[in-house]
Amino acid sequence: MEIIISSNTNKPIYEQITEQIKAMVMNGELQHGEPIPSMRALAKSLHISVITVQRAYEDLQRDGFIETTVGKGSFISANSKEFYQEEQQKAIEEHLLQAADIARRCGIQMEKLIELIKIFYQEDE
């Protein structure tokens, strides 16, 4: 598992770790039941504080991406992909709410908004 920490970003290190582990789960690089490095081992390999890694692991556990067992370590959770998709859906809903509010204020019809969403969605296909 390779984590890359960037000093050229405003994101805290623990968020960089969290986001990269979540991305590895989503692209299949990390699978259910797979162990992740201990907090101490990851901190040592990244040359950062154990407390920073602890914060990242706590966030990952809270979000359902990892499960930690005392004496055994931390492992990728069975439901990690579903939690990530739910998290992303919430973000999409927030953006769509903003888009709908702007469209209503500007008098843009719902059909036009739906048409725009279809165009943007199909752009990368």
Short mmCIF file of C-alpha atoms in Angstrom, two decimals:
data_model
loop_
_atom_site.label_atom_id
_atom_site.label_comp_id
_atom_site.label_asym_id
_atom_site.label_seq_id
_atom_site.Cartn_x
_atom_site.Cartn_y
_atom_site.Cartn_z
CA MET A 1 0.00 0.00 0.00
CA GLU A 2 1.57 3.24 -1.16
CA ILE A 3 0.47 6.54 0.36
CA ILE A 4 1.89 9.77 -1.05
CA ILE A 5 1.83 12.86 1.14
CA SER A 6 1.91 16.22 -0.60
CA SER A 7 3.10 19.39 1.06
CA ASN A 8 1.70 21.41 -1.87
CA THR A 9 -1.90 21.20 -0.71
CA ASN A 10 -4.06 22.78 1.96
CA LYS A 11 -5.42 19.36 2.97
CA PRO A 12 -4.23 18.05 6.32
CA ILE A 13 -2.04 14.95 6.16
CA TYR A 14 -4.65 12.77 7.88
CA GLU A 15 -7.20 13.70 5.17
CA GLN A 16 -4.70 12.84 2.44
CA ILE A 17 -4.22 9.40 4.01
CA THR A 18 -7.97 8.88 4.42
CA GLU A 19 -8.77 9.89 0.84
CA GLN A 20 -6.04 7.69 -0.64
CA ILE A 21 -7.11 4.61 1.31
CA LYS A 22 -10.75 5.19 0.29
CA ALA A 23 -9.65 5.53 -3.35
CA MET A 24 -7.68 2.26 -3.11
CA VAL A 25 -10.80 0.51 -1.84
CA MET A 26 -12.91 1.90 -4.66
CA ASN A 27 -10.50 0.93 -7.43
CA GLY A 28 -10.11 -2.58 -6.00
CA GLU A 29 -6.51 -2.15 -4.89
CA LEU A 30 -7.58 -2.93 -1.31
CA GLN A 31 -10.11 -5.73 -0.76
CA HIS A 32 -12.40 -6.74 2.10
CA GLY A 33 -10.44 -8.37 4.92
CA GLU A 34 -7.08 -7.13 3.71
CA PRO A 35 -4.83 -5.80 6.48
CA ILE A 36 -3.51 -2.26 6.40
CA PRO A 37 -0.25 -1.20 8.06
CA SER A 38 -0.21 -0.57 11.79
CA MET A 39 -0.36 3.06 12.82
CA ARG A 40 3.27 2.97 13.90
CA ALA A 41 4.45 1.30 10.69
CA LEU A 42 2.60 3.77 8.44
CA ALA A 43 3.79 6.75 10.49
CA LYS A 44 7.37 5.52 10.24
CA SER A 45 7.19 4.92 6.47
CA LEU A 46 5.66 8.36 5.85
CA HIS A 47 7.92 10.13 8.39
CA ILE A 48 4.93 11.62 10.22
CA SER A 49 3.45 11.48 13.70
CA VAL A 50 1.59 8.39 14.89
CA ILE A 51 -1.12 10.77 16.12
CA THR A 52 -1.72 11.91 12.52
CA VAL A 53 -2.13 8.32 11.34
CA GLN A 54 -4.35 7.60 14.35
CA ARG A 55 -6.66 10.44 13.28
CA ALA A 56 -6.85 9.05 9.74
CA TYR A 57 -7.59 5.52 11.00
CA GLU A 58 -10.25 6.83 13.40
CA ASP A 59 -11.94 8.64 10.51
CA LEU A 60 -11.73 5.53 8.32
CA GLN A 61 -13.21 3.41 11.11
CA ARG A 62 -15.98 5.95 11.79
CA ASP A 63 -16.84 6.00 8.08
CA GLY A 64 -16.96 2.20 7.96
CA PHE A 65 -13.91 1.63 5.77
CA ILE A 66 -11.79 -0.25 8.27
CA GLU A 67 -12.33 -2.47 11.28
CA THR A 68 -9.76 -2.60 14.05
CA THR A 69 -9.27 -5.55 16.38
CA VAL A 70 -7.03 -5.11 19.42
CA GLY A 71 -3.96 -7.29 19.06
CA LYS A 72 -4.70 -8.16 15.42
CA GLY A 73 -4.65 -4.82 13.61
CA SER A 74 -6.81 -2.94 11.14
CA PHE A 75 -8.51 -4.49 8.12
CA ILE A 76 -10.62 -3.28 5.21
CA SER A 77 -14.30 -3.56 6.12
CA ALA A 78 -16.79 -5.64 4.15
CA ASN A 79 -19.05 -2.65 3.57
CA SER A 80 -16.34 -0.14 2.66
CA LYS A 81 -17.39 0.32 -0.99
CA GLU A 82 -21.01 0.88 -0.03
CA PHE A 83 -20.01 3.49 2.57
CA TYR A 84 -17.86 5.30 0.00
CA GLN A 85 -20.64 5.32 -2.57
CA GLU A 86 -23.07 6.65 0.04
CA GLU A 87 -20.60 9.38 0.96
CA GLN A 88 -20.20 10.37 -2.70
CA GLN A 89 -23.96 10.34 -3.26
CA LYS A 90 -24.41 12.81 -0.40
CA ALA A 91 -21.88 15.14 -2.04
CA ILE A 92 -23.68 14.84 -5.39
CA GLU A 93 -27.01 15.60 -3.73
CA GLU A 94 -25.59 18.79 -2.22
CA HIS A 95 -24.33 19.95 -5.62
CA LEU A 96 -27.61 19.07 -7.33
CA LEU A 97 -29.53 20.98 -4.67
CA GLN A 98 -27.38 24.04 -5.37
CA ALA A 99 -27.88 23.62 -9.13
CA ALA A 100 -31.66 23.28 -8.71
CA ASP A 101 -31.79 26.39 -6.51
CA ILE A 102 -29.82 28.43 -9.06
CA ALA A 103 -31.98 27.15 -11.92
CA ARG A 104 -35.20 28.09 -10.09
CA ARG A 105 -33.89 31.58 -9.29
CA CYS A 106 -32.84 32.14 -12.91
CA GLY A 107 -36.04 30.77 -14.40
CA ILE A 108 -34.38 27.77 -16.04
CA GLN A 109 -36.91 25.01 -16.61
CA MET A 110 -36.39 21.61 -14.97
CA GLU A 111 -36.27 19.91 -18.38
CA LYS A 112 -33.30 22.11 -19.38
CA LEU A 113 -31.51 21.27 -16.13
CA ILE A 114 -32.09 17.54 -16.68
CA GLU A 115 -30.83 17.90 -20.26
CA LEU A 116 -27.65 19.58 -18.99
CA ILE A 117 -27.06 16.83 -16.43
CA LYS A 118 -27.46 14.17 -19.14
CA ILE A 119 -24.94 15.98 -21.35
CA PHE A 120 -22.39 16.28 -18.55
CA TYR A 121 -22.91 12.70 -17.44
CA GLN A 122 -22.39 11.30 -20.94
CA GLU A 123 -19.43 13.58 -21.79
CA ASP A 124 -16.78 11.13 -20.57
CA GLU A 125 -18.28 8.08 -22.22
#
